[in-house]
């Protein structure tokens, strides 16, 4: 997963950033309708375009321009647009970046619109709270998902290895050693996967950050994590860095889909994309377990509105329709995760495709095993647990850093990037 590549909206320019942060810059529409930006697979793009067409039939006076891409590059472009005062009006937002954009003043506070153009009556309180920063609503959950392992069941069967219903992290290490061989690795390298690290920490009673935005774990925690994965790489069970780098970006680069690894780390709503890409049978499995819950229900993504939009009411109308209008939201299906609005979920679940139905079942099956949603992350968190963690893990894998050196560098970088 790629992260911000520049600081302070990538240090594109103090003047432009000041405009964006002040919220006085124009939105992406420039008087020519709304611009709606999202990332995702081809299936997501097709479904979203259908939903937009359904919306335009109901609101023919609202023109909508679309901007979509894969995950790779999405955030750099969005940061550039935001710093230049030309952010899209409606933005598909990841939970890990919500706090950063909201606290920089780049997102519209939606609180005044709740119940007045934005209908959240069918949302559970915890789901609504997932879009709040400092008590204000800046985003609305666009789909419910959770961490998941994607298993190439065909490859596992070829090796005669049965995947247990549950396993701990040490047991996972032994499992992937059995799965490796014949040019295939048992698992992708999860050391640089922020969600995997967070899960591992939560199971130990720790979190990424404290309430005041400081790192909530220490050097020994990270050393143990990196050592676990380094041992698996050396055993040939986890992918080496030259192979792992080919998996960066979107699901089409997945090591599971491309038969290079038996197990990948991801998010439950991605199952549809995995199944569409792979000829093999792909299954979904909960993360390794620990003493405490490591998984939680996360907004697969959120809908947000630029603070600089010139068409606030139209932007709110589009967001509302994508969330709760059966004709519009219905066209999206469940590819973004389980619909958060109960009425829409009731309509869509009976129509779900087989992979989508598996996701519904998975989300329901883990309901007694999930913990609370962690609080929004501080400024710079996305860069730290994405770009910095990835770079350091790669250097360890290539033998350019020892684990101790990597740990020290990580915490040095944390002091630089966190705000």
mmCIF file of C-alpha atoms in Angstrom:
data_model
loop_
_atom_site.group_PDB
_atom_site.id
_atom_site.type_symbol
_atom_site.label_atom_id
_atom_site.label_comp_id
_atom_site.label_asym_id
_atom_site.label_seq_id
_atom_site.Cartn_x
_atom_site.Cartn_y
_atom_site.Cartn_z
ATOM 1 C CA UNK A 1 0.000 0.000 0.000
ATOM 2 C CA UNK A 2 1.321 3.358 -0.894
ATOM 3 C CA UNK A 3 1.257 6.293 1.466
ATOM 4 C CA UNK A 4 1.827 10.068 1.411
ATOM 5 C CA UNK A 5 5.153 10.778 -0.244
ATOM 6 C CA UNK A 6 5.448 14.382 0.905
ATOM 7 C CA UNK A 7 4.764 16.060 4.228
ATOM 8 C CA UNK A 8 2.328 18.879 5.013
ATOM 9 C CA UNK A 9 0.371 17.808 1.963
ATOM 10 C CA UNK A 10 3.676 16.801 0.599
ATOM 11 C CA UNK A 11 5.308 20.205 0.957
ATOM 12 C CA UNK A 12 3.914 21.216 -2.401
ATOM 13 C CA UNK A 13 4.075 24.843 -1.446
ATOM 14 C CA UNK A 14 3.284 26.861 1.625
ATOM 15 C CA UNK A 15 0.911 29.210 -0.147
ATOM 16 C CA UNK A 16 -1.132 26.460 -1.760
ATOM 17 C CA UNK A 17 -1.223 24.454 1.451
ATOM 18 C CA UNK A 18 -2.376 27.484 3.406
ATOM 19 C CA UNK A 19 -5.274 27.948 1.015
ATOM 20 C CA UNK A 20 -6.287 24.297 1.373
ATOM 21 C CA UNK A 21 -6.004 24.272 5.133
ATOM 22 C CA UNK A 22 -8.019 27.429 5.462
ATOM 23 C CA UNK A 23 -10.824 25.764 3.538
ATOM 24 C CA UNK A 24 -11.241 28.777 1.287
ATOM 25 C CA UNK A 25 -9.945 27.201 -1.887
ATOM 26 C CA UNK A 26 -12.386 26.117 -4.551
ATOM 27 C CA UNK A 27 -13.454 22.503 -4.825
ATOM 28 C CA UNK A 28 -12.773 20.326 -7.824
ATOM 29 C CA UNK A 29 -15.953 21.395 -9.569
ATOM 30 C CA UNK A 30 -14.932 24.984 -10.430
ATOM 31 C CA UNK A 31 -18.583 25.707 -11.171
ATOM 32 C CA UNK A 32 -18.929 22.717 -13.513
ATOM 33 C CA UNK A 33 -20.784 20.259 -11.300
ATOM 34 C CA UNK A 34 -19.359 17.767 -8.819
ATOM 35 C CA UNK A 35 -16.164 15.794 -9.052
ATOM 36 C CA UNK A 36 -16.213 12.413 -7.309
ATOM 37 C CA UNK A 37 -12.950 10.544 -6.673
ATOM 38 C CA UNK A 38 -12.430 6.948 -5.584
ATOM 39 C CA UNK A 39 -9.955 4.102 -5.851
ATOM 40 C CA UNK A 40 -10.698 0.471 -6.549
ATOM 41 C CA UNK A 41 -10.869 -2.461 -8.918
ATOM 42 C CA UNK A 42 -12.527 -2.593 -12.328
ATOM 43 C CA UNK A 43 -15.611 -4.158 -10.738
ATOM 44 C CA UNK A 44 -15.864 -1.239 -8.307
ATOM 45 C CA UNK A 45 -15.497 1.329 -11.082
ATOM 46 C CA UNK A 46 -18.255 -0.295 -13.137
ATOM 47 C CA UNK A 47 -20.653 -0.519 -10.192
ATOM 48 C CA UNK A 48 -19.982 3.065 -9.123
ATOM 49 C CA UNK A 49 -20.612 4.401 -12.600
ATOM 50 C CA UNK A 50 -23.970 2.595 -12.603
ATOM 51 C CA UNK A 51 -24.815 4.155 -9.244
ATOM 52 C CA UNK A 52 -23.916 7.608 -10.545
ATOM 53 C CA UNK A 53 -26.167 7.128 -13.562
ATOM 54 C CA UNK A 54 -29.018 6.112 -11.241
ATOM 55 C CA UNK A 55 -28.415 9.261 -9.167
ATOM 56 C CA UNK A 56 -28.378 11.511 -12.243
ATOM 57 C CA UNK A 57 -31.776 10.184 -13.305
ATOM 58 C CA UNK A 58 -33.155 11.440 -10.004
ATOM 59 C CA UNK A 59 -31.094 14.636 -9.962
ATOM 60 C CA UNK A 60 -30.654 15.524 -13.653
ATOM 61 C CA UNK A 61 -29.517 19.021 -12.803
ATOM 62 C CA UNK A 62 -26.363 17.812 -11.047
ATOM 63 C CA UNK A 63 -23.424 17.091 -13.326
ATOM 64 C CA UNK A 64 -20.822 14.637 -12.020
ATOM 65 C CA UNK A 65 -17.262 14.154 -13.208
ATOM 66 C CA UNK A 66 -15.479 11.034 -12.053
ATOM 67 C CA UNK A 67 -11.881 10.462 -11.058
ATOM 68 C CA UNK A 68 -10.843 6.940 -10.235
ATOM 69 C CA UNK A 69 -7.690 4.846 -10.113
ATOM 70 C CA UNK A 70 -6.083 1.980 -8.286
ATOM 71 C CA UNK A 71 -4.886 2.460 -4.716
ATOM 72 C CA UNK A 72 -1.352 3.002 -5.952
ATOM 73 C CA UNK A 73 -0.966 6.712 -6.665
ATOM 74 C CA UNK A 74 -4.415 7.702 -5.399
ATOM 75 C CA UNK A 75 -3.172 9.378 -2.229
ATOM 76 C CA UNK A 76 -0.334 11.274 -3.843
ATOM 77 C CA UNK A 77 -2.707 12.732 -6.423
ATOM 78 C CA UNK A 78 -5.313 13.594 -3.795
ATOM 79 C CA UNK A 79 -2.710 15.303 -1.612
ATOM 80 C CA UNK A 80 -1.469 17.296 -4.602
ATOM 81 C CA UNK A 81 -4.994 18.388 -5.514
ATOM 82 C CA UNK A 82 -5.809 19.305 -1.928
ATOM 83 C CA UNK A 83 -2.667 21.384 -1.499
ATOM 84 C CA UNK A 84 -3.432 23.168 -4.760
ATOM 85 C CA UNK A 85 -7.000 24.011 -3.700
ATOM 86 C CA UNK A 86 -8.506 21.714 -6.333
ATOM 87 C CA UNK A 87 -9.657 18.717 -4.294
ATOM 88 C CA UNK A 88 -12.556 16.623 -5.621
ATOM 89 C CA UNK A 89 -15.910 17.580 -4.107
ATOM 90 C CA UNK A 90 -16.768 14.061 -2.931
ATOM 91 C CA UNK A 91 -13.823 11.924 -1.845
ATOM 92 C CA UNK A 92 -13.619 8.238 -1.036
ATOM 93 C CA UNK A 93 -11.460 8.291 2.107
ATOM 94 C CA UNK A 94 -9.566 5.610 4.001
ATOM 95 C CA UNK A 95 -9.937 5.501 7.790
ATOM 96 C CA UNK A 96 -6.180 5.763 8.273
ATOM 97 C CA UNK A 97 -6.176 9.179 6.546
ATOM 98 C CA UNK A 98 -9.458 10.593 7.884
ATOM 99 C CA UNK A 99 -7.873 12.282 10.894
ATOM 100 C CA UNK A 100 -5.062 13.741 8.828
ATOM 101 C CA UNK A 101 -7.327 15.382 6.258
ATOM 102 C CA UNK A 102 -9.934 16.471 8.810
ATOM 103 C CA UNK A 103 -7.423 18.067 11.173
ATOM 104 C CA UNK A 104 -5.766 19.904 8.316
ATOM 105 C CA UNK A 105 -9.116 21.572 7.618
ATOM 106 C CA UNK A 106 -9.556 19.938 4.244
ATOM 107 C CA UNK A 107 -12.856 18.125 4.901
ATOM 108 C CA UNK A 108 -16.337 19.524 5.397
ATOM 109 C CA UNK A 109 -17.910 19.024 8.820
ATOM 110 C CA UNK A 110 -21.024 17.005 7.997
ATOM 111 C CA UNK A 111 -22.561 17.308 11.462
ATOM 112 C CA UNK A 112 -25.001 20.118 10.475
ATOM 113 C CA UNK A 113 -26.351 17.952 7.645
ATOM 114 C CA UNK A 114 -27.155 14.861 9.726
ATOM 115 C CA UNK A 115 -30.942 14.561 9.671
ATOM 116 C CA UNK A 116 -31.053 17.487 7.249
ATOM 117 C CA UNK A 117 -30.068 15.976 3.932
ATOM 118 C CA UNK A 118 -27.867 13.223 5.339
ATOM 119 C CA UNK A 119 -29.925 10.315 6.680
ATOM 120 C CA UNK A 120 -27.953 8.201 9.141
ATOM 121 C CA UNK A 121 -30.970 6.810 10.957
ATOM 122 C CA UNK A 122 -30.267 3.297 9.695
ATOM 123 C CA UNK A 123 -26.664 3.308 10.987
ATOM 124 C CA UNK A 124 -25.569 1.841 14.292
ATOM 125 C CA UNK A 125 -24.005 4.439 16.653
ATOM 126 C CA UNK A 126 -20.590 2.748 16.521
ATOM 127 C CA UNK A 127 -20.683 2.907 12.721
ATOM 128 C CA UNK A 128 -21.471 6.635 12.797
ATOM 129 C CA UNK A 129 -18.740 7.262 15.381
ATOM 130 C CA UNK A 130 -16.187 5.739 13.008
ATOM 131 C CA UNK A 131 -16.473 8.878 10.876
ATOM 132 C CA UNK A 132 -16.006 11.364 13.719
ATOM 133 C CA UNK A 133 -12.882 13.357 14.483
ATOM 134 C CA UNK A 134 -12.794 15.426 17.666
ATOM 135 C CA UNK A 135 -16.563 15.060 18.043
ATOM 136 C CA UNK A 136 -17.461 16.193 14.512
ATOM 137 C CA UNK A 137 -18.626 14.018 11.624
ATOM 138 C CA UNK A 138 -16.229 14.301 8.694
ATOM 139 C CA UNK A 139 -16.889 10.968 7.016
ATOM 140 C CA UNK A 140 -19.633 8.388 6.680
ATOM 141 C CA UNK A 141 -18.904 4.683 6.552
ATOM 142 C CA UNK A 142 -19.221 3.362 2.990
ATOM 143 C CA UNK A 143 -18.941 -0.323 3.957
ATOM 144 C CA UNK A 144 -18.154 -2.532 6.959
ATOM 145 C CA UNK A 145 -15.189 -4.888 6.753
ATOM 146 C CA UNK A 146 -12.480 -6.465 8.865
ATOM 147 C CA UNK A 147 -8.983 -7.831 8.500
ATOM 148 C CA UNK A 148 -8.796 -11.132 6.661
ATOM 149 C CA UNK A 149 -6.429 -13.721 5.276
ATOM 150 C CA UNK A 150 -7.008 -14.755 1.667
ATOM 151 C CA UNK A 151 -6.103 -18.391 1.105
ATOM 152 C CA UNK A 152 -5.457 -20.028 -2.243
ATOM 153 C CA UNK A 153 -7.281 -23.222 -1.360
ATOM 154 C CA UNK A 154 -6.258 -24.872 -4.625
ATOM 155 C CA UNK A 155 -2.557 -24.439 -3.830
ATOM 156 C CA UNK A 156 -3.083 -25.624 -0.251
ATOM 157 C CA UNK A 157 -4.863 -28.748 -1.501
ATOM 158 C CA UNK A 158 -2.063 -29.452 -3.978
ATOM 159 C CA UNK A 159 0.301 -29.528 -1.020
ATOM 160 C CA UNK A 160 -1.998 -31.747 1.006
ATOM 161 C CA UNK A 161 -2.182 -29.166 3.796
ATOM 162 C CA UNK A 162 -5.465 -28.525 5.593
ATOM 163 C CA UNK A 163 -5.984 -24.985 6.878
ATOM 164 C CA UNK A 164 -7.166 -25.107 10.536
ATOM 165 C CA UNK A 165 -10.197 -23.123 11.647
ATOM 166 C CA UNK A 166 -8.051 -21.097 14.056
ATOM 167 C CA UNK A 167 -4.350 -20.709 14.785
ATOM 168 C CA UNK A 168 -2.033 -18.490 16.818
ATOM 169 C CA UNK A 169 0.821 -16.499 15.301
ATOM 170 C CA UNK A 170 3.429 -19.179 16.158
ATOM 171 C CA UNK A 171 1.105 -21.807 14.664
ATOM 172 C CA UNK A 172 0.719 -19.631 11.589
ATOM 173 C CA UNK A 173 4.481 -19.642 11.206
ATOM 174 C CA UNK A 174 4.552 -23.450 11.254
ATOM 175 C CA UNK A 175 1.596 -23.657 8.869
ATOM 176 C CA UNK A 176 3.168 -21.477 6.172
ATOM 177 C CA UNK A 177 6.392 -23.476 6.342
ATOM 178 C CA UNK A 178 4.349 -26.560 5.396
ATOM 179 C CA UNK A 179 2.646 -24.658 2.574
ATOM 180 C CA UNK A 180 5.880 -23.411 0.991
ATOM 181 C CA UNK A 181 7.706 -25.201 -1.796
ATOM 182 C CA UNK A 182 7.844 -25.797 -5.564
ATOM 183 C CA UNK A 183 8.404 -22.121 -6.287
ATOM 184 C CA UNK A 184 5.503 -20.986 -4.107
ATOM 185 C CA UNK A 185 5.779 -19.239 -0.739
ATOM 186 C CA UNK A 186 3.499 -20.082 2.154
ATOM 187 C CA UNK A 187 2.672 -16.446 2.917
ATOM 188 C CA UNK A 188 3.313 -12.958 1.715
ATOM 189 C CA UNK A 189 5.698 -10.978 3.918
ATOM 190 C CA UNK A 190 3.356 -9.513 6.522
ATOM 191 C CA UNK A 191 6.064 -7.574 8.351
ATOM 192 C CA UNK A 192 5.337 -4.445 6.332
ATOM 193 C CA UNK A 193 1.557 -4.847 6.484
ATOM 194 C CA UNK A 194 0.297 -2.223 8.938
ATOM 195 C CA UNK A 195 -2.979 -4.055 9.581
ATOM 196 C CA UNK A 196 -1.137 -7.266 10.422
ATOM 197 C CA UNK A 197 1.145 -5.451 12.852
ATOM 198 C CA UNK A 198 -1.801 -3.680 14.452
ATOM 199 C CA UNK A 199 -3.658 -6.977 14.874
ATOM 200 C CA UNK A 200 -0.603 -8.545 16.492
ATOM 201 C CA UNK A 201 -0.249 -5.604 18.895
ATOM 202 C CA UNK A 202 -3.933 -5.507 19.838
ATOM 203 C CA UNK A 203 -3.820 -9.180 20.733
ATOM 204 C CA UNK A 204 -1.079 -8.286 23.212
ATOM 205 C CA UNK A 205 -3.095 -5.492 24.765
ATOM 206 C CA UNK A 206 -1.263 -2.724 22.937
ATOM 207 C CA UNK A 207 -2.252 -0.274 20.230
ATOM 208 C CA UNK A 208 -0.570 1.757 17.517
ATOM 209 C CA UNK A 209 -1.029 5.061 19.334
ATOM 210 C CA UNK A 210 -1.948 6.530 22.682
ATOM 211 C CA UNK A 211 -4.850 8.958 23.045
ATOM 212 C CA UNK A 212 -2.473 11.893 22.586
ATOM 213 C CA UNK A 213 -1.013 10.491 19.359
ATOM 214 C CA UNK A 214 2.198 8.920 20.589
ATOM 215 C CA UNK A 215 3.396 5.418 19.691
ATOM 216 C CA UNK A 216 1.871 2.969 22.155
ATOM 217 C CA UNK A 217 4.377 0.147 21.664
ATOM 218 C CA UNK A 218 8.129 -0.032 22.124
ATOM 219 C CA UNK A 219 11.319 -1.157 20.405
ATOM 220 C CA UNK A 220 11.085 -4.681 21.815
ATOM 221 C CA UNK A 221 7.605 -5.144 20.318
ATOM 222 C CA UNK A 222 8.757 -4.124 16.861
ATOM 223 C CA UNK A 223 11.942 -6.192 17.137
ATOM 224 C CA UNK A 224 9.944 -9.306 17.951
ATOM 225 C CA UNK A 225 7.605 -8.638 15.019
ATOM 226 C CA UNK A 226 10.373 -8.084 12.494
ATOM 227 C CA UNK A 227 12.297 -11.114 13.778
ATOM 228 C CA UNK A 228 9.236 -13.347 13.344
ATOM 229 C CA UNK A 229 9.036 -12.439 9.675
ATOM 230 C CA UNK A 230 12.764 -12.451 9.055
ATOM 231 C CA UNK A 231 12.892 -16.030 10.306
ATOM 232 C CA UNK A 232 10.073 -16.990 7.921
ATOM 233 C CA UNK A 233 11.872 -15.387 4.989
ATOM 234 C CA UNK A 234 15.069 -17.241 5.802
ATOM 235 C CA UNK A 235 13.078 -20.485 6.017
ATOM 236 C CA UNK A 236 11.661 -19.866 2.526
ATOM 237 C CA UNK A 237 8.136 -19.639 3.911
ATOM 238 C CA UNK A 238 7.584 -15.884 3.449
ATOM 239 C CA UNK A 239 8.287 -13.913 0.296
ATOM 240 C CA UNK A 240 11.683 -12.205 -0.039
ATOM 241 C CA UNK A 241 11.687 -8.459 -0.766
ATOM 242 C CA UNK A 242 12.233 -8.778 -4.525
ATOM 243 C CA UNK A 243 9.052 -10.874 -4.782
ATOM 244 C CA UNK A 244 7.072 -8.857 -2.233
ATOM 245 C CA UNK A 245 7.613 -5.617 -4.152
ATOM 246 C CA UNK A 246 5.718 -7.081 -7.108
ATOM 247 C CA UNK A 247 2.604 -7.227 -4.919
ATOM 248 C CA UNK A 248 2.493 -3.491 -4.236
ATOM 249 C CA UNK A 249 -0.560 -1.590 -5.407
ATOM 250 C CA UNK A 250 -3.846 -3.299 -6.097
ATOM 251 C CA UNK A 251 -5.331 -6.758 -5.876
ATOM 252 C CA UNK A 252 -4.370 -7.648 -9.459
ATOM 253 C CA UNK A 253 -0.791 -7.835 -8.166
ATOM 254 C CA UNK A 254 -1.774 -10.227 -5.394
ATOM 255 C CA UNK A 255 0.656 -13.049 -4.756
ATOM 256 C CA UNK A 256 -2.282 -15.356 -4.030
ATOM 257 C CA UNK A 257 -4.072 -14.540 -7.280
ATOM 258 C CA UNK A 258 -0.813 -14.967 -9.204
ATOM 259 C CA UNK A 259 0.016 -18.306 -7.511
ATOM 260 C CA UNK A 260 3.204 -17.022 -5.896
ATOM 261 C CA UNK A 261 1.957 -17.413 -2.306
ATOM 262 C CA UNK A 262 -0.744 -19.441 -0.617
ATOM 263 C CA UNK A 263 -1.861 -16.754 1.873
ATOM 264 C CA UNK A 264 -2.192 -12.965 1.578
ATOM 265 C CA UNK A 265 -3.170 -10.329 4.137
ATOM 266 C CA UNK A 266 -6.036 -8.014 3.249
ATOM 267 C CA UNK A 267 -9.514 -6.747 4.091
ATOM 268 C CA UNK A 268 -12.678 -8.797 3.817
ATOM 269 C CA UNK A 269 -14.363 -6.649 1.159
ATOM 270 C CA UNK A 270 -11.495 -7.459 -1.240
ATOM 271 C CA UNK A 271 -12.656 -11.055 -1.648
ATOM 272 C CA UNK A 272 -14.769 -10.183 -4.698
ATOM 273 C CA UNK A 273 -11.716 -8.788 -6.475
ATOM 274 C CA UNK A 274 -9.566 -11.786 -5.514
ATOM 275 C CA UNK A 275 -12.154 -14.231 -6.832
ATOM 276 C CA UNK A 276 -12.560 -12.292 -10.081
ATOM 277 C CA UNK A 277 -8.803 -12.386 -10.742
ATOM 278 C CA UNK A 278 -7.834 -15.906 -9.719
ATOM 279 C CA UNK A 279 -8.579 -19.132 -11.550
ATOM 280 C CA UNK A 280 -8.006 -21.038 -8.301
ATOM 281 C CA UNK A 281 -10.454 -21.348 -5.424
ATOM 282 C CA UNK A 282 -9.889 -18.488 -2.979
ATOM 283 C CA UNK A 283 -11.067 -18.684 0.625
ATOM 284 C CA UNK A 284 -11.243 -16.159 3.441
ATOM 285 C CA UNK A 285 -9.973 -16.745 6.972
ATOM 286 C CA UNK A 286 -9.680 -14.775 10.209
ATOM 287 C CA UNK A 287 -6.272 -13.498 11.305
ATOM 288 C CA UNK A 288 -4.149 -15.504 13.768
ATOM 289 C CA UNK A 289 -5.537 -15.247 17.289
ATOM 290 C CA UNK A 290 -4.008 -14.117 20.581
ATOM 291 C CA UNK A 291 -4.887 -13.420 24.192
ATOM 292 C CA UNK A 292 -7.155 -10.490 23.275
ATOM 293 C CA UNK A 293 -9.186 -9.509 20.183
ATOM 294 C CA UNK A 294 -6.948 -8.284 17.396
ATOM 295 C CA UNK A 295 -9.576 -7.737 14.737
ATOM 296 C CA UNK A 296 -12.248 -5.054 14.659
ATOM 297 C CA UNK A 297 -14.954 -3.805 12.331
ATOM 298 C CA UNK A 298 -13.435 -1.070 10.206
ATOM 299 C CA UNK A 299 -14.972 1.291 7.680
ATOM 300 C CA UNK A 300 -13.756 -0.268 4.428
ATOM 301 C CA UNK A 301 -13.730 3.337 3.264
ATOM 302 C CA UNK A 302 -15.667 6.501 3.995
ATOM 303 C CA UNK A 303 -17.411 9.156 1.963
ATOM 304 C CA UNK A 304 -16.159 12.659 2.691
ATOM 305 C CA UNK A 305 -16.676 16.100 1.162
ATOM 306 C CA UNK A 306 -14.000 18.695 0.477
ATOM 307 C CA UNK A 307 -14.228 21.753 2.701
ATOM 308 C CA UNK A 308 -13.631 23.846 -0.414
ATOM 309 C CA UNK A 309 -16.545 22.553 -2.460
ATOM 310 C CA UNK A 310 -18.748 25.199 -4.053
ATOM 311 C CA UNK A 311 -21.739 22.853 -4.109
ATOM 312 C CA UNK A 312 -22.175 21.607 -0.554
ATOM 313 C CA UNK A 313 -25.851 20.688 -0.830
ATOM 314 C CA UNK A 314 -25.349 18.776 -4.088
ATOM 315 C CA UNK A 315 -22.351 16.964 -2.631
ATOM 316 C CA UNK A 316 -24.358 15.973 0.449
ATOM 317 C CA UNK A 317 -27.190 14.771 -1.805
ATOM 318 C CA UNK A 318 -24.778 12.513 -3.706
ATOM 319 C CA UNK A 319 -23.260 11.105 -0.517
ATOM 320 C CA UNK A 320 -26.699 10.456 0.944
ATOM 321 C CA UNK A 321 -27.903 8.665 -2.193
ATOM 322 C CA UNK A 322 -24.810 6.453 -2.366
ATOM 323 C CA UNK A 323 -25.459 5.408 1.221
ATOM 324 C CA UNK A 324 -29.215 5.051 1.656
ATOM 325 C CA UNK A 325 -31.109 5.319 -1.646
ATOM 326 C CA UNK A 326 -31.992 1.736 -2.711
ATOM 327 C CA UNK A 327 -31.860 2.622 -6.408
ATOM 328 C CA UNK A 328 -28.426 4.247 -6.135
ATOM 329 C CA UNK A 329 -26.771 2.302 -3.313
ATOM 330 C CA UNK A 330 -28.293 -0.877 -4.718
ATOM 331 C CA UNK A 331 -26.253 -0.480 -7.892
ATOM 332 C CA UNK A 332 -23.041 -0.599 -5.832
ATOM 333 C CA UNK A 333 -23.654 -4.077 -4.490
ATOM 334 C CA UNK A 334 -21.473 -5.165 -1.573
ATOM 335 C CA UNK A 335 -18.022 -4.910 -3.163
ATOM 336 C CA UNK A 336 -17.026 -2.122 -0.768
ATOM 337 C CA UNK A 337 -18.023 -4.260 2.201
ATOM 338 C CA UNK A 338 -21.232 -4.952 4.072
ATOM 339 C CA UNK A 339 -23.521 -1.910 3.577
ATOM 340 C CA UNK A 340 -23.613 0.086 6.841
ATOM 341 C CA UNK A 341 -27.251 1.204 6.525
ATOM 342 C CA UNK A 342 -29.545 -1.563 7.796
ATOM 343 C CA UNK A 343 -32.326 -0.934 5.213
ATOM 344 C CA UNK A 344 -29.858 -1.144 2.326
ATOM 345 C CA UNK A 345 -28.258 -4.245 3.797
ATOM 346 C CA UNK A 346 -31.675 -5.900 3.951
ATOM 347 C CA UNK A 347 -32.236 -5.143 0.268
ATOM 348 C CA UNK A 348 -28.792 -6.158 -0.976
ATOM 349 C CA UNK A 349 -27.914 -9.278 0.971
ATOM 350 C CA UNK A 350 -30.449 -11.551 -0.787
ATOM 351 C CA UNK A 351 -29.038 -10.333 -4.115
ATOM 352 C CA UNK A 352 -25.395 -10.757 -3.150
ATOM 353 C CA UNK A 353 -23.073 -12.699 -5.440
ATOM 354 C CA UNK A 354 -21.509 -15.874 -3.986
ATOM 355 C CA UNK A 355 -18.251 -14.063 -3.002
ATOM 356 C CA UNK A 356 -20.230 -11.175 -1.483
ATOM 357 C CA UNK A 357 -22.354 -13.647 0.479
ATOM 358 C CA UNK A 358 -19.151 -15.185 1.859
ATOM 359 C CA UNK A 359 -18.144 -11.720 3.089
ATOM 360 C CA UNK A 360 -21.543 -11.208 4.769
ATOM 361 C CA UNK A 361 -21.107 -14.584 6.492
ATOM 362 C CA UNK A 362 -17.528 -13.790 7.492
ATOM 363 C CA UNK A 363 -18.438 -10.452 9.071
ATOM 364 C CA UNK A 364 -21.224 -12.153 11.002
ATOM 365 C CA UNK A 365 -19.027 -15.101 12.044
ATOM 366 C CA UNK A 366 -16.384 -12.939 13.747
ATOM 367 C CA UNK A 367 -18.810 -10.703 15.654
ATOM 368 C CA UNK A 368 -17.875 -12.308 18.991
ATOM 369 C CA UNK A 369 -14.148 -12.030 18.252
ATOM 370 C CA UNK A 370 -13.771 -8.363 17.375
ATOM 371 C CA UNK A 371 -12.641 -5.557 19.632
ATOM 372 C CA UNK A 372 -13.520 -1.846 19.519
ATOM 373 C CA UNK A 373 -12.516 0.325 16.584
ATOM 374 C CA UNK A 374 -9.199 2.049 17.433
ATOM 375 C CA UNK A 375 -9.330 5.855 17.527
ATOM 376 C CA UNK A 376 -8.362 7.879 14.440
ATOM 377 C CA UNK A 377 -4.635 8.064 13.930
ATOM 378 C CA UNK A 378 -2.502 11.203 14.304
ATOM 379 C CA UNK A 379 -0.957 13.180 11.482
ATOM 380 C CA UNK A 380 1.803 11.215 9.787
ATOM 381 C CA UNK A 381 0.550 7.809 10.941
ATOM 382 C CA UNK A 382 -0.190 6.620 7.423
ATOM 383 C CA UNK A 383 3.343 7.401 6.300
ATOM 384 C CA UNK A 384 4.843 5.695 9.355
ATOM 385 C CA UNK A 385 3.004 2.373 9.166
ATOM 386 C CA UNK A 386 3.015 2.341 5.405
ATOM 387 C CA UNK A 387 6.006 3.861 3.685
ATOM 388 C CA UNK A 388 8.483 3.877 6.590
ATOM 389 C CA UNK A 389 7.664 0.366 7.796
ATOM 390 C CA UNK A 390 7.811 -0.975 4.240
ATOM 391 C CA UNK A 391 11.139 0.629 3.433
ATOM 392 C CA UNK A 392 12.786 -0.574 6.628
ATOM 393 C CA UNK A 393 11.478 -4.107 6.234
ATOM 394 C CA UNK A 394 12.748 -4.222 2.652
ATOM 395 C CA UNK A 395 16.211 -3.099 3.730
ATOM 396 C CA UNK A 396 16.274 -5.787 6.413
ATOM 397 C CA UNK A 397 15.184 -8.350 3.819
ATOM 398 C CA UNK A 398 17.930 -7.276 1.407
ATOM 399 C CA UNK A 399 20.499 -7.424 4.194
ATOM 400 C CA UNK A 400 21.211 -3.693 4.176
ATOM 401 C CA UNK A 401 20.058 -3.245 7.785
ATOM 402 C CA UNK A 402 20.133 -5.513 10.808
ATOM 403 C CA UNK A 403 16.884 -5.859 12.722
ATOM 404 C CA UNK A 404 18.260 -3.742 15.569
ATOM 405 C CA UNK A 405 19.271 -1.024 13.100
ATOM 406 C CA UNK A 406 15.861 -1.199 11.454
ATOM 407 C CA UNK A 407 14.055 -0.819 14.756
ATOM 408 C CA UNK A 408 16.191 2.174 15.728
ATOM 409 C CA UNK A 409 15.607 3.826 12.374
ATOM 410 C CA UNK A 410 11.862 3.243 12.590
ATOM 411 C CA UNK A 411 11.554 5.079 15.888
ATOM 412 C CA UNK A 412 13.808 7.857 14.619
ATOM 413 C CA UNK A 413 11.516 8.259 11.612
ATOM 414 C CA UNK A 414 8.497 8.191 13.916
ATOM 415 C CA UNK A 415 9.765 11.275 15.684
ATOM 416 C CA UNK A 416 10.118 12.972 12.281
ATOM 417 C CA UNK A 417 6.808 12.111 10.649
ATOM 418 C CA UNK A 418 4.352 12.103 13.548
ATOM 419 C CA UNK A 419 2.685 15.377 14.447
#
